Amino acid sequence: MVQTPEQKFELITRNLGEVLGADQLKATLAERDIKLYWGTAPTGRVHIAYFVPMVKLADYLQAGCHVKILLADIHAFLDNMKAPIELVQARTKYYEQVVKSILRSLGVPLEKLEFVVGSSYELSREFSMDNYKLAALVTEHDAKKAGSEVVKQVASPALSGLLYPGMQALDEEYLGVDAQFGGIDQRKIFTFAEKYLPMLGYSKRIHLMNSMVPGLNGSKMSASDPNSKIDLLDTKKEVQNKIKKAYCELGVVEGNGVLAFAKNVLFPTSELRTGHAEFVVLRPEQYGGNTVYTDYASLESDFAEEKVHPGDLKSSVAAAINTLLDPIREHFESAEMQQLLLEAYPPPAAKPKVVKQKKKHNKRPDAVDAEAEAGAEVKAVEEQLANTNLD
């Protein structure tokens, strides 16, 4: 189906949290399809919130965009060593496999995507020189501010965290794109890029931002907080247990991580996989039986009016998530994928056991040492006497 520039604009921007450069986007679409990229740094294990940008990538492909996925390996260890340099290569391969697995499960054609590893160009002479030029322009204040929502904040930060925003800005130029897509937590890096790229003679890009997905505890979902997220390779039982423990009070919508899952993950993925949005609240017949929802607003309204019990919502969300994760779990069951997973996330080394020396009770350590020393002296005298000829 041939789409007008207006239809493509609607598809590209629907369900986004914010767009910077909407007029520039309209002007470009009036002439041609746009090129954009989405980047991810291979650090912790991938969690279920990754379905959200994947659904949006499907929109971009449908709108005729040329989409690149950046596996930002250098960024991974620049960010306060979230990924040790010796593990980055394996984690980059793992992330590529996970992203492809998610997209396949959603029916997104992979042949229309281009995967790029950051180190394939970020170590080039040209990129390095531009990085130095940028370092001569950017203030410490601006670099720190730009990365404050993305780079891990510590009391005594490493210099690497200050390089992170500038390199992400340069990625836009070296990937040859019109736009960058990311979460709204990237906004400060995006505005940083809009300010500094023109100073190097490069054009200002369009920035497309998804809203952040709340975690199970109602706050931001984080790879570093296991209680806030569901890993893509969690077992069915682990998914059920995590959802069971999630914050979900009767009638309370605000900060409800379980409802947020339904809104941001389950409804959009259902529409993409089947062509229509659907979520089923599972209930025994004596409590009213199953209820089918075709839009999130109706589910939220019924929950707010206490027509849906938290226990029913939790069990239904857990069942839907497990259905979503089944093909990804299956992909990683092979020996090859299990070995990759082991190389990317090796188990922590066992701590050496400390053997405690037994101490005599009711005696101070110094008294025990003095007693031992006196005993040695007595033994030496006894040996000397035994060897002495008294005749």
Coordinates of C-alpha atoms in Angstrom, one line a residue:
M1 CA 0.0 0.0 0.0
V2 CA 1.3 3.4 -1.0
Q3 CA 1.5 5.8 1.9
T4 CA 1.4 9.6 1.8
P5 CA 4.0 11.6 3.7
E6 CA 1.3 12.5 6.2
Q7 CA 0.5 8.9 6.8
K8 CA 4.1 8.0 7.3
F9 CA 4.5 10.9 9.8
E10 CA 1.6 9.6 11.8
L11 CA 3.0 6.1 11.8
I12 CA 6.5 7.2 12.8
T13 CA 5.3 9.5 15.7
R14 CA 2.3 7.5 17.1
N15 CA 2.5 6.5 20.8
L16 CA 5.8 8.4 21.3
G17 CA 6.5 10.4 24.4
E18 CA 8.1 13.3 22.5
V19 CA 9.5 14.3 19.1
L20 CA 12.3 16.9 18.6
G21 CA 12.3 18.2 15.1
A22 CA 8.8 17.4 13.9
D23 CA 8.9 20.0 11.2
Q24 CA 12.2 18.7 9.9
L25 CA 10.7 15.2 9.9
K26 CA 7.7 16.4 7.8
A27 CA 10.0 18.2 5.3
T28 CA 12.2 15.2 4.8
L29 CA 9.3 12.8 4.3
A30 CA 7.9 15.2 1.7
E31 CA 11.1 14.3 -0.3
R32 CA 12.1 10.8 0.7
D33 CA 11.9 8.1 3.4
I34 CA 14.1 8.7 6.4
K35 CA 17.0 6.8 7.8
L36 CA 17.1 6.3 11.6
Y37 CA 18.9 4.3 14.3
W38 CA 18.2 2.8 17.6
G39 CA 21.1 1.9 19.9
T40 CA 21.6 -0.3 22.8
A41 CA 24.7 -0.9 25.0
P42 CA 25.3 -4.6 25.7
T43 CA 25.5 -4.5 29.5
G44 CA 23.1 -6.5 31.8
R45 CA 20.7 -9.2 30.7
V46 CA 18.0 -8.0 28.4
H47 CA 14.6 -7.6 30.0
I48 CA 11.0 -7.5 28.8
A49 CA 10.8 -3.8 28.3
Y50 CA 12.9 -4.3 25.1
F51 CA 9.6 -5.3 23.5
V52 CA 8.6 -1.6 23.6
P53 CA 11.2 -0.2 21.2
M54 CA 10.9 -3.4 19.1
V55 CA 7.2 -2.7 18.5
K56 CA 8.1 0.9 17.5
L57 CA 10.8 -0.4 15.1
A58 CA 8.1 -2.3 13.4
D59 CA 6.2 1.0 12.9
Y60 CA 9.3 2.6 11.3
L61 CA 9.7 -0.3 8.9
Q62 CA 6.1 -0.1 7.9
A63 CA 6.5 3.6 7.2
G64 CA 9.4 2.8 4.8
C65 CA 12.2 3.9 7.1
H66 CA 15.7 2.5 6.7
V67 CA 16.4 1.2 10.2
K68 CA 19.8 0.6 11.8
I69 CA 20.3 -1.1 15.1
L70 CA 23.6 -0.1 16.9
L71 CA 25.1 -2.5 19.2
A72 CA 27.1 0.0 21.2
D73 CA 29.9 -2.2 22.6
I74 CA 32.4 0.6 23.4
H75 CA 29.6 2.6 25.3
A76 CA 29.0 -0.6 27.4
F77 CA 32.3 -0.4 29.2
L78 CA 32.5 3.4 29.1
D79 CA 29.5 3.5 31.3
N80 CA 31.3 2.9 34.6
M81 CA 32.4 -0.5 33.4
K82 CA 28.8 -1.9 33.3
A83 CA 30.3 -4.5 30.9
P84 CA 33.9 -5.4 31.6
I85 CA 36.0 -5.1 28.4
E86 CA 36.8 -8.8 28.3
L87 CA 33.0 -9.7 28.2
V88 CA 31.8 -7.0 25.8
Q89 CA 32.4 -9.1 22.6
A90 CA 30.3 -12.0 23.9
R91 CA 27.6 -9.7 25.3
T92 CA 27.4 -7.9 21.9
K93 CA 26.7 -11.3 20.2
Y94 CA 24.2 -12.2 22.9
Y95 CA 22.3 -8.8 22.4
E96 CA 22.2 -9.3 18.7
Q97 CA 20.7 -12.8 19.1
V98 CA 18.1 -11.5 21.7
V99 CA 17.0 -8.5 19.5
K100 CA 16.6 -10.8 16.5
S101 CA 14.7 -13.3 18.6
I102 CA 12.3 -10.6 19.8
L103 CA 11.7 -9.3 16.3
R104 CA 11.1 -12.7 14.9
S105 CA 8.6 -13.5 17.6
L106 CA 6.7 -10.3 16.6
G107 CA 6.8 -11.2 12.9
V108 CA 9.1 -8.3 12.0
P109 CA 11.2 -9.0 8.8
L110 CA 14.9 -9.0 9.7
E111 CA 16.0 -8.4 6.1
K112 CA 14.9 -4.8 6.3
L113 CA 17.2 -4.1 9.3
E114 CA 20.9 -3.4 9.4
F115 CA 22.9 -4.3 12.5
V116 CA 26.0 -2.3 13.2
V117 CA 28.6 -2.8 16.0
G118 CA 29.9 0.5 17.4
S119 CA 33.6 -0.5 17.4
S120 CA 33.5 -1.1 13.7
Y121 CA 33.7 2.6 13.1
E122 CA 34.2 4.3 16.5
L123 CA 37.9 3.2 16.5
S124 CA 38.6 4.8 13.1
R125 CA 41.0 7.7 12.7
E126 CA 38.2 10.0 11.5
F127 CA 35.9 9.3 14.4
S128 CA 38.7 9.6 16.9
M129 CA 39.7 13.0 15.6
D130 CA 36.1 14.2 15.7
N131 CA 35.9 12.9 19.3
Y132 CA 39.0 15.0 20.2
K133 CA 37.5 18.1 18.5
L134 CA 34.3 17.6 20.5
A135 CA 36.3 17.2 23.7
A136 CA 37.8 20.6 23.0
L137 CA 34.4 22.2 22.7
V138 CA 32.3 20.5 25.3
T139 CA 32.4 21.7 28.9
E140 CA 32.6 19.2 31.8
H141 CA 29.2 20.6 33.0
D142 CA 27.5 19.9 29.7
A143 CA 29.0 16.4 29.4
K144 CA 28.0 15.4 32.9
K145 CA 24.5 16.9 32.5
A146 CA 23.9 15.1 29.2
G147 CA 24.7 11.7 30.7
S148 CA 23.0 12.2 34.0
E149 CA 19.9 10.1 33.1
V150 CA 21.8 7.4 31.3
V151 CA 25.4 7.0 32.6
K152 CA 25.6 5.4 36.0
Q153 CA 26.1 8.1 38.6
V154 CA 28.7 7.5 41.3
A155 CA 30.5 9.6 43.9
S156 CA 33.8 9.7 42.0
P157 CA 33.0 9.2 38.3
A158 CA 35.5 8.0 35.8
L159 CA 36.4 10.2 32.8
S160 CA 34.8 7.6 30.5
G161 CA 31.3 8.6 31.5
L162 CA 32.0 12.1 30.2
L163 CA 33.0 10.8 26.8
Y164 CA 29.7 8.8 26.5
P165 CA 27.4 11.6 25.4
G166 CA 29.8 13.0 22.8
M167 CA 30.3 9.6 21.2
Q168 CA 26.6 9.0 21.0
A169 CA 26.2 12.4 19.3
L170 CA 28.8 11.5 16.8
D171 CA 27.1 8.1 16.1
E172 CA 24.3 10.1 14.3
E173 CA 26.8 11.4 11.8
Y174 CA 28.9 8.3 11.3
L175 CA 25.8 6.1 10.9
G176 CA 24.5 8.5 8.2
V177 CA 21.0 8.8 9.6
D178 CA 18.3 11.5 9.7
A179 CA 17.0 10.6 13.2
Q180 CA 17.8 8.8 16.4
F181 CA 15.2 6.8 18.4
G182 CA 15.5 6.1 22.1
G183 CA 13.8 6.4 25.5
I184 CA 12.9 9.7 26.9
D185 CA 15.7 9.2 29.4
Q186 CA 18.0 10.0 26.5
R187 CA 16.6 13.5 26.0
K188 CA 19.6 15.3 27.5
I189 CA 21.9 13.5 25.2
F190 CA 19.7 14.3 22.3
T191 CA 19.7 18.0 23.1
F192 CA 23.4 17.8 23.7
A193 CA 23.8 16.4 20.1
E194 CA 21.6 19.1 18.7
K195 CA 23.8 21.8 20.3
Y196 CA 27.3 20.4 19.5
L197 CA 27.1 18.6 16.2
P198 CA 26.5 21.8 14.2
M199 CA 29.7 23.2 15.9
L200 CA 31.6 20.5 14.0
G201 CA 29.8 21.3 10.8
Y202 CA 27.3 18.5 10.9
S203 CA 23.5 18.8 10.7
K204 CA 21.1 18.6 13.6
R205 CA 19.2 15.4 13.6
I206 CA 15.5 14.5 14.5
H207 CA 15.0 12.8 17.8
L208 CA 12.1 10.4 18.5
M209 CA 11.5 9.3 22.1
N210 CA 9.5 6.5 23.7
S211 CA 8.0 7.0 27.2
M212 CA 9.8 4.9 29.9
V213 CA 8.2 1.7 31.0
P214 CA 7.7 1.5 34.8
G215 CA 9.1 -1.5 36.6
L216 CA 7.2 -4.0 38.7
N217 CA 7.8 -1.8 41.7
G218 CA 6.2 1.2 40.0
S219 CA 9.6 3.0 39.4
K220 CA 11.8 2.9 36.3
M221 CA 12.6 -0.6 35.1
S222 CA 16.3 -1.2 35.4
A223 CA 18.6 -4.0 34.4
S224 CA 20.5 -3.6 37.7
D225 CA 17.4 -4.1 39.8
P226 CA 16.2 -7.7 39.5
N227 CA 13.0 -6.9 41.5
S228 CA 11.9 -4.3 38.9
K229 CA 12.1 -6.4 35.8
I230 CA 11.5 -9.7 34.1
D231 CA 14.4 -11.1 32.1
L232 CA 13.6 -12.5 28.7
L233 CA 15.0 -15.9 29.8
D234 CA 13.2 -16.1 33.1
T235 CA 11.4 -19.4 33.6
K236 CA 7.6 -19.5 33.7
K237 CA 7.7 -20.0 37.5
E238 CA 10.1 -17.0 37.9
V239 CA 7.8 -14.8 35.9
Q240 CA 4.8 -15.9 38.0
N241 CA 6.7 -15.2 41.2
K242 CA 7.9 -11.8 40.1
I243 CA 4.4 -10.7 39.0
K244 CA 2.9 -12.1 42.3
K245 CA 5.2 -9.8 44.3
A246 CA 4.6 -6.7 42.1
Y247 CA 2.9 -3.6 43.5
C248 CA -0.8 -3.8 42.5
E249 CA -3.3 -2.4 45.0
L250 CA -7.0 -2.8 44.5
G251 CA -8.4 0.1 42.4
V252 CA -5.0 2.0 42.4
V253 CA -3.8 2.9 38.9
E254 CA -1.0 5.3 39.7
G255 CA 2.4 3.6 40.0
N256 CA 0.9 0.2 39.2
G257 CA 3.6 -1.8 37.5
V258 CA 1.4 -4.6 36.5
L259 CA -1.1 -2.3 34.6
A260 CA 1.9 -0.6 33.1
F261 CA 3.1 -4.0 31.7
A262 CA -0.3 -4.5 30.1
K263 CA -0.4 -1.0 28.6
N264 CA 3.2 -0.8 27.3
V265 CA 4.0 -4.4 26.4
L266 CA 1.0 -6.7 26.1
F267 CA -1.5 -4.6 24.2
P268 CA 1.0 -3.3 21.6
T269 CA 2.6 -6.7 21.0
S270 CA -0.8 -8.4 20.7
E271 CA -1.7 -6.0 18.0
L272 CA 1.5 -6.5 16.1
R273 CA 1.4 -10.3 16.3
T274 CA -2.3 -10.8 15.5
G275 CA -3.4 -7.6 13.9
H276 CA -5.7 -6.6 16.7
A277 CA -5.1 -5.6 20.4
E278 CA -6.4 -8.1 22.9
F279 CA -5.8 -8.9 26.5
V280 CA -7.8 -11.5 28.5
V281 CA -8.4 -11.3 32.2
L282 CA -8.7 -15.0 33.3
R283 CA -11.2 -15.7 36.0
P284 CA -13.1 -18.8 37.2
E285 CA -16.8 -19.0 36.1
Q286 CA -18.0 -18.5 39.7
Y287 CA -16.3 -15.0 39.7
G288 CA -17.7 -13.9 36.3
G289 CA -15.5 -15.8 33.9
N290 CA -12.9 -14.5 31.5
T291 CA -13.2 -10.9 30.2
V292 CA -11.6 -9.9 26.8
Y293 CA -10.3 -6.3 26.5
T294 CA -9.5 -4.8 23.1
D295 CA -8.1 -1.6 24.4
Y296 CA -6.1 -0.6 27.5
A297 CA -8.4 2.3 28.5
S298 CA -11.2 -0.2 29.3
L299 CA -9.0 -2.4 31.4
E300 CA -7.7 0.6 33.4
S301 CA -11.2 1.9 33.9
D302 CA -12.5 -1.5 35.2
F303 CA -9.5 -1.9 37.5
A304 CA -10.0 1.6 38.9
E305 CA -13.7 0.8 39.5
E306 CA -12.6 -2.5 41.3
K307 CA -14.2 -4.7 38.7
V308 CA -10.9 -6.4 38.2
H309 CA -9.2 -8.0 41.2
P310 CA -5.4 -7.6 41.5
G311 CA -5.0 -11.3 41.9
D312 CA -6.8 -12.0 38.6
L313 CA -4.9 -9.2 36.8
K314 CA -1.5 -10.6 38.1
S315 CA -2.2 -14.2 37.0
S316 CA -3.5 -13.0 33.6
V317 CA -0.5 -10.7 33.0
A318 CA 1.9 -13.5 34.0
A319 CA 0.2 -16.0 31.6
A320 CA 0.4 -13.5 28.7
I321 CA 4.0 -12.7 29.4
N322 CA 5.0 -16.4 29.4
T323 CA 3.2 -16.8 26.0
L324 CA 5.2 -13.9 24.7
L325 CA 8.5 -15.3 26.0
D326 CA 8.1 -18.9 24.9
P327 CA 9.7 -18.6 21.4
I328 CA 12.6 -16.6 22.9
R329 CA 13.2 -19.2 25.5
E330 CA 13.1 -21.9 22.9
H331 CA 15.7 -20.1 20.7
F332 CA 18.1 -20.1 23.6
E333 CA 17.7 -23.7 24.5
S334 CA 20.3 -24.8 21.9
A335 CA 23.8 -25.8 23.1
E336 CA 25.3 -22.9 21.0
M337 CA 23.1 -20.3 22.6
Q338 CA 23.7 -21.7 26.1
Q339 CA 27.4 -21.5 25.5
L340 CA 27.1 -17.9 24.3
L341 CA 25.0 -17.0 27.4
L342 CA 27.7 -18.6 29.6
E343 CA 30.5 -16.6 27.9
A344 CA 28.5 -13.3 28.1
Y345 CA 27.4 -13.8 31.8
P346 CA 29.8 -16.2 33.5
P347 CA 28.9 -17.2 37.0
P348 CA 30.7 -15.3 39.7
A349 CA 33.9 -16.9 41.0
A350 CA 33.4 -18.7 44.3
K351 CA 34.9 -16.9 47.2
P352 CA 37.8 -18.9 48.9
K353 CA 36.7 -20.3 52.3
V354 CA 38.5 -18.9 55.3
V355 CA 39.5 -21.6 57.8
K356 CA 39.3 -20.2 61.3
Q357 CA 41.8 -21.4 63.8
K358 CA 40.4 -22.9 67.0
K359 CA 41.0 -20.9 70.1
K360 CA 41.2 -22.0 73.7
H361 CA 38.3 -20.7 75.6
N362 CA 38.6 -18.3 78.6
K363 CA 42.1 -17.2 77.6
R364 CA 43.2 -14.0 75.9
P365 CA 45.2 -14.5 72.6
D366 CA 48.3 -12.9 74.2
A367 CA 48.1 -15.3 77.2
V368 CA 47.9 -18.3 74.9
D369 CA 51.0 -17.1 73.0
A370 CA 52.9 -16.5 76.2
E371 CA 52.0 -20.0 77.5
A372 CA 53.2 -21.6 74.2
E373 CA 56.5 -19.7 74.4
A374 CA 57.1 -20.8 78.0
G375 CA 56.3 -24.4 77.1
A376 CA 58.9 -24.3 74.4
E377 CA 61.5 -23.0 76.7
V378 CA 60.8 -25.7 79.3
K379 CA 61.1 -28.4 76.7
A380 CA 64.5 -27.0 75.5
V381 CA 65.8 -27.0 79.1
E382 CA 64.6 -30.6 79.6
E383 CA 66.4 -31.7 76.4
Q384 CA 69.6 -30.0 77.5
L385 CA 69.6 -31.7 80.9
A386 CA 69.0 -35.1 79.3
N387 CA 72.1 -34.6 77.2
T388 CA 74.3 -33.4 80.0
N389 CA 76.9 -35.9 81.5
L390 CA 76.8 -35.4 85.3
D391 CA 79.7 -37.9 86.1

